[in-house]
CSV table of N, CA, C and O in Angstrom, one decimal:
chain,number,residue,atom,x,y,z
A,25,UNK,N,0.9,-1.2,0.0
A,25,UNK,CA,0.0,0.0,0.0
A,25,UNK,C,0.9,1.2,0.0
A,25,UNK,O,1.9,1.3,0.7
A,26,UNK,N,0.5,2.2,-0.8
A,26,UNK,CA,1.4,3.4,-0.9
A,26,UNK,C,0.4,4.7,-0.9
A,26,UNK,O,-0.8,4.5,-1.1
A,27,UNK,N,1.0,5.8,-0.8
A,27,UNK,CA,0.2,7.0,-0.8
A,27,UNK,C,-0.6,7.3,-2.1
A,27,UNK,O,-1.7,7.8,-2.0
A,28,UNK,N,0.0,6.9,-3.2
A,28,UNK,CA,-0.7,7.1,-4.4
A,28,UNK,C,-2.0,6.2,-4.5
A,28,UNK,O,-3.0,6.7,-4.8
A,29,UNK,N,-1.9,5.0,-4.0
A,29,UNK,CA,-3.1,4.1,-4.0
A,29,UNK,C,-4.2,4.8,-3.1
A,29,UNK,O,-5.4,4.7,-3.4
A,30,UNK,N,-3.8,5.3,-1.9
A,30,UNK,CA,-4.7,5.9,-1.0
A,30,UNK,C,-5.4,7.2,-1.6
A,30,UNK,O,-6.6,7.4,-1.4
A,31,UNK,N,-4.6,8.0,-2.3
A,31,UNK,CA,-5.1,9.1,-2.9
A,31,UNK,C,-6.1,8.7,-4.1
A,31,UNK,O,-7.2,9.3,-4.2
A,32,UNK,N,-5.7,7.7,-4.8
A,32,UNK,CA,-6.6,7.2,-5.9
A,32,UNK,C,-7.9,6.6,-5.3
A,32,UNK,O,-9.0,6.9,-5.8
A,33,UNK,N,-7.8,6.0,-4.1
A,33,UNK,CA,-8.9,5.4,-3.5
A,33,UNK,C,-9.9,6.5,-3.1
A,33,UNK,O,-11.2,6.4,-3.3
A,34,UNK,N,-9.4,7.5,-2.5
A,34,UNK,CA,-10.3,8.7,-2.0
A,34,UNK,C,-11.0,9.4,-3.2
A,34,UNK,O,-12.1,9.6,-3.2
A,35,UNK,N,-10.2,9.6,-4.3
A,35,UNK,CA,-10.7,10.2,-5.4
A,35,UNK,C,-11.8,9.4,-6.1
A,35,UNK,O,-12.9,9.9,-6.4
A,36,UNK,N,-11.6,8.1,-6.2
A,36,UNK,CA,-12.6,7.2,-6.8
A,36,UNK,C,-13.8,7.1,-5.9
A,36,UNK,O,-14.9,7.1,-6.4
A,37,UNK,N,-13.6,7.1,-4.6
A,37,UNK,CA,-14.7,7.1,-3.7
A,37,UNK,C,-15.6,8.4,-3.8
A,37,UNK,O,-16.9,8.3,-3.7
A,38,UNK,N,-15.0,9.5,-4.0
A,38,UNK,CA,-15.7,10.7,-4.2
A,38,UNK,C,-16.5,10.8,-5.5
A,38,UNK,O,-17.6,11.2,-5.6
A,39,UNK,N,-15.8,10.4,-6.6
A,39,UNK,CA,-16.3,10.6,-8.0
A,39,UNK,C,-17.2,9.4,-8.4
A,39,UNK,O,-18.2,9.6,-9.1
A,40,UNK,N,-16.9,8.3,-7.9
A,40,UNK,CA,-17.6,7.0,-8.2
A,40,UNK,C,-17.8,6.7,-9.7
A,40,UNK,O,-18.7,6.2,-10.1
A,41,UNK,N,-16.7,7.0,-10.4
A,41,UNK,CA,-16.6,6.7,-11.8
A,41,UNK,C,-15.1,6.6,-12.2
A,41,UNK,O,-14.4,7.5,-12.0
A,42,UNK,N,-14.8,5.4,-12.8
A,42,UNK,CA,-13.3,5.2,-13.0
A,42,UNK,C,-12.7,6.2,-14.0
A,42,UNK,O,-11.7,6.7,-13.8
A,43,UNK,N,-13.4,6.4,-15.1
A,43,UNK,CA,-12.8,7.3,-16.1
A,43,UNK,C,-12.7,8.7,-15.6
A,43,UNK,O,-11.7,9.3,-15.9
A,44,UNK,N,-13.7,9.2,-15.0
A,44,UNK,CA,-13.7,10.5,-14.5
A,44,UNK,C,-12.6,10.7,-13.4
A,44,UNK,O,-11.9,11.7,-13.3
A,45,UNK,N,-12.5,9.7,-12.5
A,45,UNK,CA,-11.5,9.7,-11.4
A,45,UNK,C,-10.1,9.7,-12.0
A,45,UNK,O,-9.3,10.5,-11.6
A,46,UNK,N,-9.9,8.9,-13.0
A,46,UNK,CA,-8.6,8.8,-13.7
A,46,UNK,C,-8.2,10.1,-14.3
A,46,UNK,O,-7.1,10.5,-14.3
A,47,UNK,N,-9.2,10.8,-15.0
A,47,UNK,CA,-8.9,12.0,-15.6
A,47,UNK,C,-8.5,13.1,-14.6
A,47,UNK,O,-7.6,13.8,-14.8
A,48,UNK,N,-9.2,13.1,-13.5
A,48,UNK,CA,-8.9,14.1,-12.4
A,48,UNK,C,-7.5,13.8,-11.8
A,48,UNK,O,-6.8,14.7,-11.5
A,49,UNK,N,-7.2,12.6,-11.7
A,49,UNK,CA,-5.8,12.2,-11.2
A,49,UNK,C,-4.7,12.3,-12.2
A,49,UNK,O,-3.6,12.1,-11.9
A,50,UNK,N,-5.1,12.5,-13.5
A,50,UNK,CA,-4.2,12.6,-14.6
A,50,UNK,C,-3.4,11.3,-14.8
A,50,UNK,O,-2.2,11.3,-14.9
A,51,UNK,N,-4.1,10.1,-14.7
A,51,UNK,CA,-3.6,8.8,-15.0
A,51,UNK,C,-4.5,8.1,-15.9
A,51,UNK,O,-5.6,8.6,-16.2
A,52,UNK,N,-4.1,7.0,-16.4
A,52,UNK,CA,-5.0,6.2,-17.3
A,52,UNK,C,-6.0,5.4,-16.5
A,52,UNK,O,-5.7,5.1,-15.3
A,53,UNK,N,-7.1,5.1,-17.1
A,53,UNK,CA,-8.1,4.3,-16.4
A,53,UNK,C,-7.6,2.9,-16.0
A,53,UNK,O,-7.8,2.5,-14.9
A,54,UNK,N,-6.9,2.3,-16.9
A,54,UNK,CA,-6.3,1.0,-16.5
A,54,UNK,C,-5.3,1.1,-15.3
A,54,UNK,O,-5.3,0.2,-14.5
A,55,UNK,N,-4.6,2.1,-15.2
A,55,UNK,CA,-3.7,2.3,-14.1
A,55,UNK,C,-4.4,2.5,-12.8
A,55,UNK,O,-4.1,1.9,-11.7
A,56,UNK,N,-5.6,3.2,-12.9
A,56,UNK,CA,-6.4,3.4,-11.7
A,56,UNK,C,-7.0,2.0,-11.3
A,56,UNK,O,-7.0,1.6,-10.1
A,57,UNK,N,-7.5,1.3,-12.3
A,57,UNK,CA,-8.1,0.0,-12.0
A,57,UNK,C,-7.1,-1.0,-11.3
A,57,UNK,O,-7.4,-1.7,-10.4
A,58,UNK,N,-5.9,-1.0,-11.9
A,58,UNK,CA,-4.9,-1.8,-11.4
A,58,UNK,C,-4.5,-1.4,-9.9
A,58,UNK,O,-4.4,-2.3,-9.0
A,59,UNK,N,-4.4,-0.1,-9.6
A,59,UNK,CA,-4.1,0.3,-8.3
A,59,UNK,C,-5.1,0.0,-7.3
A,59,UNK,O,-4.8,-0.5,-6.2
A,60,UNK,N,-6.4,0.1,-7.7
A,60,UNK,CA,-7.5,-0.2,-6.8
A,60,UNK,C,-7.5,-1.8,-6.6
A,60,UNK,O,-7.7,-2.2,-5.4
A,61,UNK,N,-7.4,-2.5,-7.6
A,61,UNK,CA,-7.5,-4.0,-7.4
A,61,UNK,C,-6.3,-4.5,-6.6
A,61,UNK,O,-6.5,-5.4,-5.8
A,62,UNK,N,-5.1,-3.9,-6.8
A,62,UNK,CA,-4.0,-4.3,-5.9
A,62,UNK,C,-4.2,-3.9,-4.4
A,62,UNK,O,-3.9,-4.7,-3.6
A,63,UNK,N,-4.8,-2.8,-4.2
A,63,UNK,CA,-5.2,-2.4,-2.8
A,63,UNK,C,-6.2,-3.3,-2.2
A,63,UNK,O,-6.1,-3.8,-1.1
A,64,UNK,N,-7.2,-3.7,-3.0
A,64,UNK,CA,-8.2,-4.6,-2.6
A,64,UNK,C,-7.6,-6.0,-2.2
A,64,UNK,O,-8.0,-6.7,-1.2
A,65,UNK,N,-6.7,-6.5,-3.1
A,65,UNK,CA,-6.0,-7.7,-2.9
A,65,UNK,C,-5.2,-7.7,-1.6
A,65,UNK,O,-5.2,-8.6,-0.8
A,66,UNK,N,-4.5,-6.6,-1.4
A,66,UNK,CA,-3.7,-6.5,-0.2
A,66,UNK,C,-4.6,-6.5,1.1
A,66,UNK,O,-4.2,-7.1,2.1
A,67,UNK,N,-5.7,-5.8,1.0
A,67,UNK,CA,-6.6,-5.7,2.2
A,67,UNK,C,-7.4,-6.9,2.4
A,67,UNK,O,-8.0,-7.2,3.4
A,68,UNK,N,-7.5,-7.7,1.2
A,68,UNK,CA,-8.4,-8.9,1.2
A,68,UNK,C,-9.8,-8.7,1.5
A,68,UNK,O,-10.5,-9.5,2.0
A,69,UNK,N,-10.3,-7.5,1.0
A,69,UNK,CA,-11.7,-7.2,1.0
A,69,UNK,C,-12.1,-6.3,-0.2
A,69,UNK,O,-11.2,-5.6,-0.7
A,70,UNK,N,-13.3,-6.4,-0.7
A,70,UNK,CA,-13.7,-5.5,-1.8
A,70,UNK,C,-14.0,-4.2,-1.3
A,70,UNK,O,-14.8,-4.0,-0.2
A,71,UNK,N,-13.5,-3.1,-1.9
A,71,UNK,CA,-13.7,-1.7,-1.4
A,71,UNK,C,-14.9,-1.1,-2.2
A,71,UNK,O,-15.5,-0.2,-1.7
A,72,UNK,N,-15.0,-1.6,-3.4
A,72,UNK,CA,-16.1,-1.0,-4.3
A,72,UNK,C,-17.0,-2.1,-4.9
A,72,UNK,O,-16.5,-3.2,-5.2
A,73,UNK,N,-18.2,-1.7,-5.2
A,73,UNK,CA,-19.1,-2.5,-6.0
A,73,UNK,C,-19.1,-1.9,-7.3
A,73,UNK,O,-19.3,-0.7,-7.4
A,74,UNK,N,-18.9,-2.7,-8.4
A,74,UNK,CA,-18.7,-2.1,-9.7
A,74,UNK,C,-20.0,-2.3,-10.5
A,74,UNK,O,-20.6,-3.4,-10.5
A,75,UNK,N,-20.5,-1.3,-11.2
A,75,UNK,CA,-21.5,-1.3,-12.1
A,75,UNK,C,-21.0,-0.7,-13.4
A,75,UNK,O,-21.1,0.5,-13.6
A,76,UNK,N,-20.2,-1.4,-14.2
A,76,UNK,CA,-19.6,-0.9,-15.4
A,76,UNK,C,-18.4,-0.1,-14.8
A,76,UNK,O,-17.6,-0.6,-14.1
A,77,UNK,N,-18.3,1.1,-15.3
A,77,UNK,CA,-17.2,2.0,-14.8
A,77,UNK,C,-17.7,2.8,-13.6
A,77,UNK,O,-16.9,3.5,-12.9
A,78,UNK,N,-19.0,2.8,-13.3
A,78,UNK,CA,-19.5,3.4,-12.1
A,78,UNK,C,-19.2,2.5,-10.9
A,78,UNK,O,-19.3,1.3,-11.0
A,79,UNK,N,-19.0,3.1,-9.7
A,79,UNK,CA,-18.8,2.3,-8.5
A,79,UNK,C,-19.4,2.9,-7.3
A,79,UNK,O,-19.8,4.1,-7.4
A,80,UNK,N,-19.6,2.1,-6.3
A,80,UNK,CA,-20.1,2.6,-5.0
A,80,UNK,C,-19.2,1.9,-4.0
A,80,UNK,O,-18.8,0.8,-4.2
A,81,UNK,N,-19.1,2.5,-2.8
A,81,UNK,CA,-18.3,1.8,-1.7
A,81,UNK,C,-19.0,0.7,-1.1
A,81,UNK,O,-20.3,0.8,-0.9
A,82,UNK,N,-18.3,-0.3,-0.8
A,82,UNK,CA,-18.9,-1.4,0.0
A,82,UNK,C,-18.9,-0.9,1.5
A,82,UNK,O,-18.3,0.1,1.8
A,83,UNK,N,-19.4,-1.8,2.4
A,83,UNK,CA,-19.3,-1.4,3.8
A,83,UNK,C,-17.8,-1.3,4.2
A,83,UNK,O,-17.5,-0.5,5.0
A,84,UNK,N,-17.0,-2.2,3.7
A,84,UNK,CA,-15.6,-2.2,4.0
A,84,UNK,C,-14.9,-0.9,3.5
A,84,UNK,O,-14.1,-0.3,4.1
A,85,UNK,N,-15.3,-0.5,2.3
A,85,UNK,CA,-14.8,0.7,1.7
A,85,UNK,C,-15.2,1.9,2.5
A,85,UNK,O,-14.4,2.8,2.6
A,86,UNK,N,-16.4,2.0,3.0
A,86,UNK,CA,-16.8,3.1,3.8
A,86,UNK,C,-16.0,3.2,5.1
A,86,UNK,O,-15.6,4.3,5.5
A,87,UNK,N,-15.7,2.1,5.7
A,87,UNK,CA,-14.9,2.1,6.9
A,87,UNK,C,-13.5,2.5,6.6
A,87,UNK,O,-12.9,3.3,7.3
A,88,UNK,N,-13.0,1.9,5.5
A,88,UNK,CA,-11.6,2.2,5.2
A,88,UNK,C,-11.4,3.7,4.8
A,88,UNK,O,-10.4,4.3,5.1
A,89,UNK,N,-12.4,4.3,4.1
A,89,UNK,CA,-12.3,5.6,3.7
A,89,UNK,C,-12.2,6.6,4.9
A,89,UNK,O,-11.4,7.5,4.9
A,90,UNK,N,-12.8,6.3,6.0
A,90,UNK,CA,-12.7,7.1,7.2
A,90,UNK,C,-11.2,7.1,7.7
A,90,UNK,O,-10.6,8.2,8.0
A,91,UNK,N,-10.7,5.9,7.7
A,91,UNK,CA,-9.3,5.8,8.2
A,91,UNK,C,-8.3,6.5,7.3
A,91,UNK,O,-7.4,7.2,7.7
A,92,UNK,N,-8.5,6.3,6.0
A,92,UNK,CA,-7.6,6.9,5.0
A,92,UNK,C,-7.7,8.4,5.0
A,92,UNK,O,-6.6,9.1,5.0
A,93,UNK,N,-8.9,9.0,5.2
A,93,UNK,CA,-9.0,10.4,5.2
A,93,UNK,C,-8.3,11.0,6.4
A,93,UNK,O,-7.6,12.0,6.4
A,94,UNK,N,-8.6,10.3,7.6
A,94,UNK,CA,-7.9,10.8,8.8
A,94,UNK,C,-6.3,10.7,8.7
A,94,UNK,O,-5.6,11.6,9.1
A,95,UNK,N,-5.9,9.6,8.1
A,95,UNK,CA,-4.4,9.4,8.0
A,95,UNK,C,-3.8,10.5,7.1
A,95,UNK,O,-2.8,11.0,7.4
A,96,UNK,N,-4.4,10.7,6.0
A,96,UNK,CA,-3.9,11.7,5.1
A,96,UNK,C,-3.9,13.1,5.6
A,96,UNK,O,-3.1,14.0,5.4
A,97,UNK,N,-5.0,13.4,6.4
A,97,UNK,CA,-5.1,14.7,7.1
A,97,UNK,C,-3.9,14.9,8.1
A,97,UNK,O,-3.3,15.9,8.2
A,98,UNK,N,-3.6,13.8,8.8
A,98,UNK,CA,-2.5,13.8,9.8
A,98,UNK,C,-1.2,14.1,9.0
A,98,UNK,O,-0.3,14.9,9.5
A,99,UNK,N,-1.0,13.3,7.9
A,99,UNK,CA,0.2,13.5,7.2
A,99,UNK,C,0.4,15.0,6.7
A,99,UNK,O,1.4,15.6,6.7
A,100,UNK,N,-0.8,15.5,6.2
A,100,UNK,CA,-0.8,16.9,5.7
A,100,UNK,C,-0.5,17.9,6.8
A,100,UNK,O,0.3,18.9,6.6
A,101,UNK,N,-1.0,17.7,7.9
A,101,UNK,CA,-0.6,18.5,9.1
A,101,UNK,C,0.8,18.5,9.4
A,101,UNK,O,1.4,19.5,9.7
A,102,UNK,N,1.4,17.3,9.4
A,102,UNK,CA,2.8,17.2,9.6
A,102,UNK,C,3.7,17.9,8.6
A,102,UNK,O,4.7,18.4,8.9
A,103,UNK,N,3.2,17.9,7.3
A,103,UNK,CA,4.0,18.6,6.3
A,103,UNK,C,3.9,20.1,6.5
A,103,UNK,O,4.8,20.8,6.4
């Protein structure tokens, strides 16, 4: 898990669309898909329910989102 994956996760959770999130992040959609699937594999839980390129958070994703947001806020405060 790395900071890029966490940033991608937050952006996808907010936008709920792979192509639009990738565009905002200035990466390709396959790169975003790979980063999220790698993160899900590492955590061993699904973070998103997929409906085509649209997504919504699973219950695990909602819980994880809270932790990620707090963690990145703490890092930003430290910077």
